[in-house]
CSV table of C-alpha atoms and ligand atoms in Angstrom, one decimal:
chain,number,residue,atom,x,y,z
A,1,MET,CA,0.0,0.1,0.2
A,2,ILE,CA,1.1,3.8,-0.4
A,3,VAL,CA,0.6,6.4,2.1
A,4,VAL,CA,0.1,9.7,0.5
A,5,MET,CA,1.3,12.7,2.8
A,6,LYS,CA,-1.1,16.0,3.0
A,7,LEU,CA,0.3,19.0,1.2
A,8,GLY,CA,2.6,20.5,3.2
A,9,SER,CA,3.1,17.5,5.8
A,10,SER,CA,5.9,18.2,8.2
A,11,ASP,CA,9.2,16.2,8.4
A,12,GLU,CA,7.7,14.9,12.2
A,13,GLN,CA,4.6,13.2,10.7
A,14,VAL,CA,6.6,11.2,7.8
A,15,ALA,CA,8.9,10.2,10.5
A,16,GLY,CA,5.7,9.2,12.4
A,17,VAL,CA,4.6,7.1,9.4
A,18,ILE,CA,8.0,5.4,8.7
A,19,LYS,CA,7.8,4.6,12.4
A,20,ARG,CA,4.3,2.9,12.4
A,21,ILE,CA,5.5,1.4,9.3
A,22,GLU,CA,8.6,-0.3,10.8
A,23,ALA,CA,6.4,-1.2,14.1
A,24,ALA,CA,4.5,-3.3,11.9
A,25,GLY,CA,7.8,-5.4,11.1
A,26,LEU,CA,7.6,-3.6,7.4
A,27,LYS,CA,9.7,-1.7,5.4
A,28,GLU,CA,9.5,1.6,3.9
A,29,HIS,CA,10.3,3.6,0.6
A,30,LEU,CA,10.0,7.4,0.4
A,31,SER,CA,9.3,9.0,-2.2
A,32,ARG,CA,9.3,13.4,-2.2
A,33,GLY,CA,7.8,14.6,-5.0
A,34,VAL,CA,7.6,18.7,-6.2
A,35,GLU,CA,4.4,18.7,-4.6
A,36,ARG,CA,3.8,15.5,-2.2
A,37,THR,CA,5.5,12.9,-0.4
A,38,ILE,CA,4.3,9.0,-0.8
A,39,ILE,CA,5.7,6.6,1.1
A,40,GLY,CA,5.6,3.1,0.1
A,41,VAL,CA,4.9,0.3,2.3
A,42,LEU,CA,7.1,-2.9,1.5
A,43,GLY,CA,6.3,-6.5,2.4
A,44,ARG,CA,2.9,-8.5,3.7
A,45,THR,CA,0.5,-5.9,4.8
A,46,PHE,CA,-2.8,-6.6,6.6
A,47,PRO,CA,-5.9,-4.7,6.2
A,48,GLU,CA,-5.9,-3.1,9.6
A,49,LEU,CA,-2.5,-1.2,8.9
A,50,ARG,CA,-4.7,0.9,6.1
A,51,ASP,CA,-7.1,2.0,9.2
A,52,MET,CA,-3.6,2.5,11.7
A,53,LEU,CA,-1.9,4.6,9.0
A,54,GLU,CA,-4.5,6.6,7.8
A,55,MET,CA,-5.2,7.9,11.1
A,56,LEU,CA,-1.7,9.3,11.4
A,57,PRO,CA,-1.3,13.3,11.4
A,58,GLY,CA,0.0,14.4,7.9
A,59,VAL,CA,-1.6,11.1,6.1
A,60,ASP,CA,-4.0,12.3,3.1
A,61,GLU,CA,-5.0,8.7,2.2
A,62,VAL,CA,-3.6,5.2,1.9
A,63,ILE,CA,-4.0,3.5,-1.2
A,64,PRO,CA,-3.7,-0.1,-1.6
A,65,VAL,CA,-1.6,-0.9,-4.6
A,66,SER,CA,-3.3,-3.3,-6.8
A,67,LYS,CA,-0.3,-4.5,-9.0
A,68,PRO,CA,2.1,-7.2,-7.3
A,69,TYR,CA,5.0,-4.6,-8.1
A,70,LYS,CA,5.1,-1.7,-6.5
A,71,LEU,CA,8.8,0.3,-6.3
A,72,CYS,CA,8.4,0.2,-10.4
A,73,SER,CA,4.7,1.0,-10.8
A,74,ARG,CA,3.5,4.3,-11.1
A,75,GLU,CA,0.9,4.8,-8.5
A,76,PHE,CA,3.8,4.6,-6.3
A,77,HIS,CA,6.0,7.5,-7.9
A,78,PRO,CA,4.1,9.2,-10.2
A,79,GLN,CA,7.0,11.3,-11.5
A,80,ASP,CA,9.0,10.0,-14.2
A,81,THR,CA,12.2,8.1,-13.2
A,82,THR,CA,15.3,10.1,-15.2
A,83,VAL,CA,18.3,7.7,-15.5
A,84,LYS,CA,21.7,10.0,-15.3
A,85,VAL,CA,24.5,8.9,-17.4
A,86,GLY,CA,27.6,11.4,-17.3
A,87,GLU,CA,25.8,14.5,-18.3
A,88,MET,CA,23.0,13.1,-20.7
A,89,THR,CA,19.3,12.4,-19.2
A,90,ILE,CA,17.6,9.4,-20.2
A,91,GLY,CA,13.7,9.7,-19.7
A,92,GLY,CA,13.3,13.2,-20.0
A,93,ASN,CA,11.9,15.1,-23.5
A,94,GLU,CA,15.0,14.0,-25.4
A,95,ILE,CA,15.1,10.4,-27.1
A,96,VAL,CA,18.6,8.7,-27.0
A,97,VAL,CA,19.9,6.9,-29.3
A,98,ILE,CA,22.2,3.8,-28.2
A,99,ALA,CA,23.9,2.6,-31.7
A,100,GLY,CA,26.9,0.0,-31.8
A,101,PRO,CA,27.6,-3.3,-33.0
A,102,CYS,CA,25.6,-6.3,-31.7
A,103,ALA,CA,29.3,-7.8,-30.6
A,104,VAL,CA,32.7,-5.5,-30.4
A,105,GLU,CA,34.7,-8.0,-32.7
A,106,ASN,CA,37.9,-5.8,-32.8
A,107,GLU,CA,39.1,-2.4,-32.3
A,108,GLN,CA,39.0,-0.9,-36.0
A,109,GLN,CA,35.6,-2.5,-35.8
A,110,LEU,CA,34.4,-0.6,-32.8
A,111,LEU,CA,36.5,2.6,-33.5
A,112,GLU,CA,34.8,2.8,-37.0
A,113,THR,CA,31.4,2.2,-35.6
A,114,ALA,CA,31.6,4.6,-32.7
A,115,LYS,CA,32.9,7.4,-35.0
A,116,ALA,CA,30.2,6.8,-37.5
A,117,VAL,CA,27.3,6.4,-35.3
A,118,LYS,CA,28.3,9.7,-33.1
A,119,ALA,CA,28.7,11.5,-36.6
A,120,ALA,CA,25.1,10.3,-37.1
A,121,GLY,CA,24.0,11.8,-34.0
A,122,ALA,CA,23.9,8.7,-31.9
A,123,THR,CA,24.7,8.9,-28.2
A,124,ILE,CA,25.6,6.1,-26.5
A,125,LEU,CA,27.8,3.2,-27.7
A,126,ARG,CA,26.7,-0.2,-27.2
A,127,GLY,CA,28.7,-3.5,-27.7
A,128,GLY,CA,28.7,-6.8,-26.4
A,129,VAL,CA,31.5,-8.3,-24.9
A,130,PHE,CA,29.7,-11.0,-22.9
A,131,LYS,CA,27.2,-12.9,-25.8
A,132,PRO,CA,24.4,-15.0,-24.4
A,133,SER,CA,24.2,-16.9,-27.2
A,134,THR,CA,21.6,-19.6,-28.2
A,135,SER,CA,24.3,-22.2,-29.6
A,136,PRO,CA,27.5,-22.9,-27.8
A,137,TYR,CA,28.5,-23.0,-31.0
A,138,HIS,CA,28.6,-19.2,-32.0
A,139,PHE,CA,30.6,-16.4,-31.2
A,140,ARG,CA,30.4,-15.9,-27.8
A,141,GLY,CA,32.4,-12.1,-27.1
A,142,LEU,CA,35.8,-11.2,-26.4
A,143,GLY,CA,35.3,-10.8,-22.4
A,144,GLU,CA,37.4,-8.9,-20.5
A,145,PRO,CA,39.8,-7.5,-23.7
A,146,GLY,CA,36.5,-6.2,-25.3
A,147,LEU,CA,35.6,-4.4,-21.9
A,148,GLN,CA,39.0,-2.9,-22.1
A,149,LEU,CA,38.2,-1.9,-26.1
A,150,LEU,CA,35.2,-0.5,-24.9
A,151,ALA,CA,36.6,1.8,-22.3
A,152,GLN,CA,39.6,3.0,-25.1
A,153,ILE,CA,37.0,3.8,-27.8
A,154,LYS,CA,34.8,5.5,-25.2
A,155,LYS,CA,37.8,7.9,-24.4
A,156,GLU,CA,38.7,8.4,-27.7
A,157,THR,CA,35.0,9.3,-28.9
A,158,GLY,CA,33.7,10.6,-25.7
A,159,LEU,CA,30.5,8.0,-26.2
A,160,PRO,CA,29.2,6.7,-22.9
A,161,VAL,CA,29.2,2.9,-23.3
A,162,ILE,CA,26.5,0.4,-22.6
A,163,THR,CA,27.2,-3.5,-22.6
A,164,GLU,CA,25.9,-6.8,-21.0
A,165,VAL,CA,26.8,-8.6,-17.7
A,166,MET,CA,25.6,-12.2,-17.9
A,167,SER,CA,26.4,-13.3,-14.5
A,168,PRO,CA,26.4,-12.1,-11.1
A,169,HIS,CA,30.3,-12.6,-10.2
A,170,GLU,CA,31.0,-10.5,-13.2
A,171,VAL,CA,28.7,-7.4,-12.4
A,172,GLU,CA,31.9,-5.4,-10.7
A,173,LEU,CA,34.1,-6.1,-13.7
A,174,VAL,CA,31.9,-5.0,-15.9
A,175,ALA,CA,30.9,-2.0,-13.8
A,176,ARG,CA,34.3,-0.8,-13.5
A,177,TYR,CA,34.5,-0.2,-17.4
A,178,ALA,CA,30.7,0.5,-18.5
A,179,ASP,CA,28.6,3.3,-18.0
A,180,ILE,CA,25.2,0.8,-18.1
A,181,LEU,CA,25.0,-2.3,-17.2
A,182,GLN,CA,22.7,-4.3,-19.8
A,183,ILE,CA,20.7,-7.5,-18.4
A,184,GLY,CA,19.7,-9.4,-21.7
A,185,ALA,CA,16.6,-10.8,-22.6
A,186,ARG,CA,17.5,-14.2,-21.6
A,187,ASN,CA,19.0,-13.5,-18.1
A,188,MET,CA,15.4,-11.3,-17.2
A,189,GLN,CA,14.9,-13.8,-14.7
A,190,ASN,CA,18.3,-14.4,-13.2
A,191,PHE,CA,17.5,-13.1,-9.7
A,192,ASN,CA,20.7,-13.3,-8.4
A,193,LEU,CA,22.2,-11.3,-11.2
A,194,LEU,CA,19.2,-8.7,-11.0
A,195,GLU,CA,20.0,-8.1,-7.2
A,196,GLU,CA,23.5,-7.7,-7.8
A,197,VAL,CA,22.9,-5.3,-10.5
A,198,GLY,CA,20.7,-3.4,-7.9
A,199,ARG,CA,23.4,-3.6,-5.0
A,200,SER,CA,26.3,-2.1,-8.3
A,201,GLY,CA,24.0,1.3,-7.9
A,202,LYS,CA,24.9,1.4,-11.6
A,203,PRO,CA,22.7,2.6,-14.4
A,204,ALA,CA,21.3,-0.4,-15.7
A,205,MET,CA,18.8,-1.2,-18.6
A,206,LEU,CA,16.6,-4.2,-18.1
A,207,LYS,CA,15.6,-6.3,-21.3
A,208,ARG,CA,12.3,-8.0,-21.7
A,209,GLY,CA,12.1,-11.9,-21.8
A,210,LEU,CA,11.8,-13.7,-24.6
A,211,SER,CA,8.2,-14.8,-23.6
A,212,ALA,CA,7.9,-12.3,-20.7
A,213,THR,CA,4.6,-10.4,-19.7
A,214,VAL,CA,4.6,-6.8,-18.7
A,215,GLN,CA,4.1,-8.2,-15.0
A,216,GLU,CA,6.8,-10.6,-15.0
A,217,TRP,CA,9.4,-8.4,-16.7
A,218,LEU,CA,8.3,-5.5,-13.9
A,219,LEU,CA,8.5,-7.9,-11.4
A,220,ALA,CA,12.1,-8.2,-12.4
A,221,ALA,CA,12.7,-4.9,-12.3
A,222,GLU,CA,11.5,-4.6,-8.7
A,223,TYR,CA,14.1,-6.9,-8.0
A,224,ILE,CA,16.9,-4.2,-9.1
A,225,LEU,CA,15.2,-1.4,-7.4
A,226,ALA,CA,14.4,-3.4,-4.4
A,227,GLN,CA,18.1,-3.0,-3.6
A,228,GLY,CA,18.4,0.6,-3.9
A,229,ASN,CA,19.0,0.8,-7.1
A,230,GLN,CA,16.8,3.7,-9.0
A,231,GLN,CA,18.9,4.3,-12.4
A,232,LEU,CA,16.9,1.3,-14.4
A,233,MET,CA,15.6,1.6,-17.7
A,234,LEU,CA,13.8,-1.0,-19.4
A,235,CYS,CA,14.1,-2.4,-23.1
A,236,GLU,CA,11.2,-3.6,-25.2
A,237,ARG,CA,13.1,-6.2,-27.6
A,238,GLY,CA,10.6,-8.1,-29.2
A,239,ILE,CA,8.5,-11.4,-28.2
A,240,ARG,CA,8.3,-14.7,-29.2
A,241,THR,CA,4.8,-15.4,-30.8
A,242,PHE,CA,3.5,-17.4,-33.3
A,243,GLU,CA,5.3,-16.0,-36.1
A,244,THR,CA,8.1,-16.9,-37.6
A,245,TYR,CA,8.7,-14.8,-41.2
A,246,THR,CA,10.3,-12.0,-38.1
A,247,ARG,CA,12.9,-13.1,-35.5
A,248,ASN,CA,10.7,-11.7,-32.8
A,249,THR,CA,7.5,-9.7,-32.8
A,250,MET,CA,8.1,-6.1,-31.9
A,251,ASP,CA,6.0,-5.1,-29.3
A,252,ILE,CA,5.4,-1.0,-29.9
A,253,SER,CA,2.1,-1.4,-27.7
A,254,VAL,CA,4.1,-2.2,-24.6
A,255,ILE,CA,5.7,1.5,-24.6
A,256,PRO,CA,2.8,3.4,-24.1
A,257,VAL,CA,1.9,0.2,-21.5
A,258,ILE,CA,5.3,0.6,-19.3
A,259,GLU,CA,4.6,4.6,-19.9
A,260,LYS,CA,1.2,4.1,-17.9
A,261,VAL,CA,2.2,1.8,-15.4
A,262,SER,CA,5.9,2.6,-14.4
A,263,HIS,CA,7.9,5.3,-14.0
A,264,LEU,CA,10.8,3.9,-15.2
A,265,PRO,CA,12.2,4.8,-19.2
A,266,ILE,CA,11.5,2.6,-21.9
A,267,ILE,CA,14.0,1.7,-24.3
A,268,ALA,CA,13.1,0.3,-27.9
A,269,ASP,CA,15.5,-2.3,-29.6
A,270,PRO,CA,13.9,-2.8,-33.1
A,271,SER,CA,17.1,-4.7,-34.3
A,272,HIS,CA,16.3,-7.8,-32.0
A,273,GLY,CA,12.7,-7.1,-32.3
A,274,THR,CA,12.6,-7.5,-35.7
A,275,GLY,CA,16.0,-9.6,-36.7
A,276,LYS,CA,16.0,-8.0,-40.5
A,277,TRP,CA,17.6,-4.6,-40.9
A,278,TYR,CA,15.3,-3.1,-43.4
A,279,LEU,CA,12.6,-3.3,-40.6
A,280,VAL,CA,14.7,-1.3,-37.8
A,281,ALA,CA,13.9,2.0,-39.2
A,282,PRO,CA,10.3,1.8,-39.7
A,283,MET,CA,10.1,0.0,-36.2
A,284,ALA,CA,12.4,2.5,-34.4
A,285,LEU,CA,10.1,5.4,-36.1
A,286,ALA,CA,6.9,3.7,-35.0
A,287,ALA,CA,8.7,3.1,-31.4
A,288,ALA,CA,10.1,7.1,-31.2
A,289,ALA,CA,6.1,7.7,-32.5
A,290,ALA,CA,4.7,5.7,-29.2
A,291,GLY,CA,6.5,7.4,-26.7
A,292,ALA,CA,10.0,5.4,-26.6
A,293,ASP,CA,12.5,7.5,-24.4
A,294,GLY,CA,15.2,5.6,-26.4
A,295,LEU,CA,16.2,3.4,-29.1
A,296,MET,CA,18.7,0.7,-29.2
A,297,ILE,CA,20.1,0.0,-32.8
A,298,GLU,CA,22.5,-2.6,-33.9
A,299,VAL,CA,25.2,-1.0,-36.4
A,300,HIS,CA,28.0,-2.9,-38.3
A,301,PRO,CA,31.1,-1.3,-40.7
A,302,ASN,CA,29.9,-4.4,-42.5
A,303,PRO,CA,26.7,-6.3,-41.8
A,304,ASP,CA,27.6,-9.0,-44.1
A,305,LEU,CA,30.8,-9.9,-42.5
A,306,ALA,CA,29.6,-9.3,-38.9
A,307,LEU,CA,30.5,-12.1,-36.3
A,308,LYS,CA,26.6,-11.8,-34.7
A,309,ASP,CA,23.1,-10.6,-36.0
A,310,GLY,CA,24.8,-9.3,-39.1
A,311,ALA,CA,21.2,-10.0,-40.6
A,312,GLN,CA,19.7,-6.8,-38.0
A,313,SER,CA,22.5,-4.7,-38.4
A,314,LEU,CA,22.5,-1.1,-40.5
A,315,ASN,CA,25.4,-0.2,-42.1
A,316,PHE,CA,26.8,3.4,-41.3
A,317,GLY,CA,24.7,4.8,-44.5
A,318,ASN,CA,21.5,3.1,-43.3
A,319,PHE,CA,21.9,4.4,-39.8
A,320,GLN,CA,22.5,8.0,-41.3
A,321,GLN,CA,19.7,8.0,-43.1
A,322,PHE,CA,17.5,6.5,-40.1
A,323,MET,CA,19.1,9.5,-37.8
A,324,SER,CA,17.2,11.9,-40.4
A,325,GLN,CA,14.1,10.4,-40.4
A,326,LEU,CA,14.0,10.2,-36.6
A,327,ARG,CA,14.3,13.7,-36.0
A,328,PRO,CA,11.2,14.8,-37.6
A,329,VAL,CA,9.2,12.1,-36.0
A,330,ALA,CA,10.5,13.1,-32.3
A,331,ALA,CA,9.2,17.0,-32.9
A,332,ALA,CA,5.9,15.6,-34.3
A,333,VAL,CA,5.4,13.7,-31.1
A,334,GLY,CA,6.9,16.9,-29.0
A,335,ARG,CA,10.3,15.6,-28.4
A,336,SER,CA,13.8,15.9,-29.6
A,337,VAL,CA,16.8,13.6,-30.4
A,338,ALA,CA,19.4,14.2,-27.7
A,339,SER,CA,22.8,15.2,-29.3
A,340,PRO,CA,26.5,13.5,-28.8
A,341,PRO,CA,28.4,15.2,-26.1
A,342,LEU,CA,30.9,17.6,-28.0
A,343,GLU,CA,33.8,17.3,-26.2
A,344,VAL,CA,36.1,14.6,-25.7
A,345,LYS,CA,36.8,14.6,-22.2
A,346,SER,CA,40.4,12.6,-21.0
B,401,LIG,C1,22.0,-8.0,-27.8
B,401,LIG,O1,21.5,-6.3,-27.1
B,401,LIG,O2,23.0,-8.0,-28.0
B,401,LIG,C2,21.4,-9.0,-27.3
B,401,LIG,C3,22.0,-10.2,-26.7
B,401,LIG,O3,20.0,-8.8,-27.0
B,401,LIG,P1,18.8,-9.6,-26.4
B,401,LIG,O4,19.2,-10.0,-24.5
B,401,LIG,O5,17.6,-8.6,-26.5
B,401,LIG,O6,18.6,-11.1,-26.9
B,402,LIG,MN1,22.5,-8.6,-31.1
């Protein structure tokens, strides 16, 4: 349940509510908005608690939360969460474009791609070095040397980097190099990993599982938030349906759904969402029109030679063309496209 404090309630009154929650053996989560203070009650609540809390001074109302996820629900935290990466804000008015190869292959591939996507207007560089692979015989990523390459190219281009972390014991390592930790679709319900990412406090992006419902996805997000890490965004990357023409079915409708039920920023990944390069731009534009806070696009210097996901990767020309299409679409829905960092910090 959520305790909504009256406008102008005092710190003392807030402390009184917290004391009462703790006395009932429960935990609280305090959210101070511009106008109102909201206190979430975490744990197994009981019906009498509602009356008890409602009687306390400064309390306006106590609302039972109908959803099983609390910390990531809009009810609980009405204002949008923004994720801060360097000087960049994700979840504000600007749409952030994350671009780069599926997998980091070598220095030249990563540097060329980073320069090209930055010149076209991307703000964050992506590149996997720990690759979840359906087949054990496929490229599994460069591992730590790949992280070093990401850090080096970040230094050269000024672009912050996002990369996937697959296991709890690698969170500390990946967090040393990356600006954002990506949790892949196959790991959406790796609860130990979620908690470790939560404890790291590092900005993170949680992809929707291959067959995950919105509720399962948000409950997974809850694991991260419950560890005290609020710097989280969600990523729709297509779901399994009966369709086989496309690799996955890009669920554009989930973008406004997330916007309605959660305060977390939502990113769309039409590369994995479709599996075909020529569907990437149309779905990315649709996602932007539907309210996505960011887009994640796979880009490779030579998609036909890519070690991973070449079929869904844009080449530089197509990426640049897509970026020029994105700006008017963003403007049409009252948003703009974030610009890359101008200066390279040493
Ligand atoms: C990726 O982003 O490269 C990736 C493996 O994505 P997903 O977890 O969505 O399959
Ligand atoms: Mn990929």
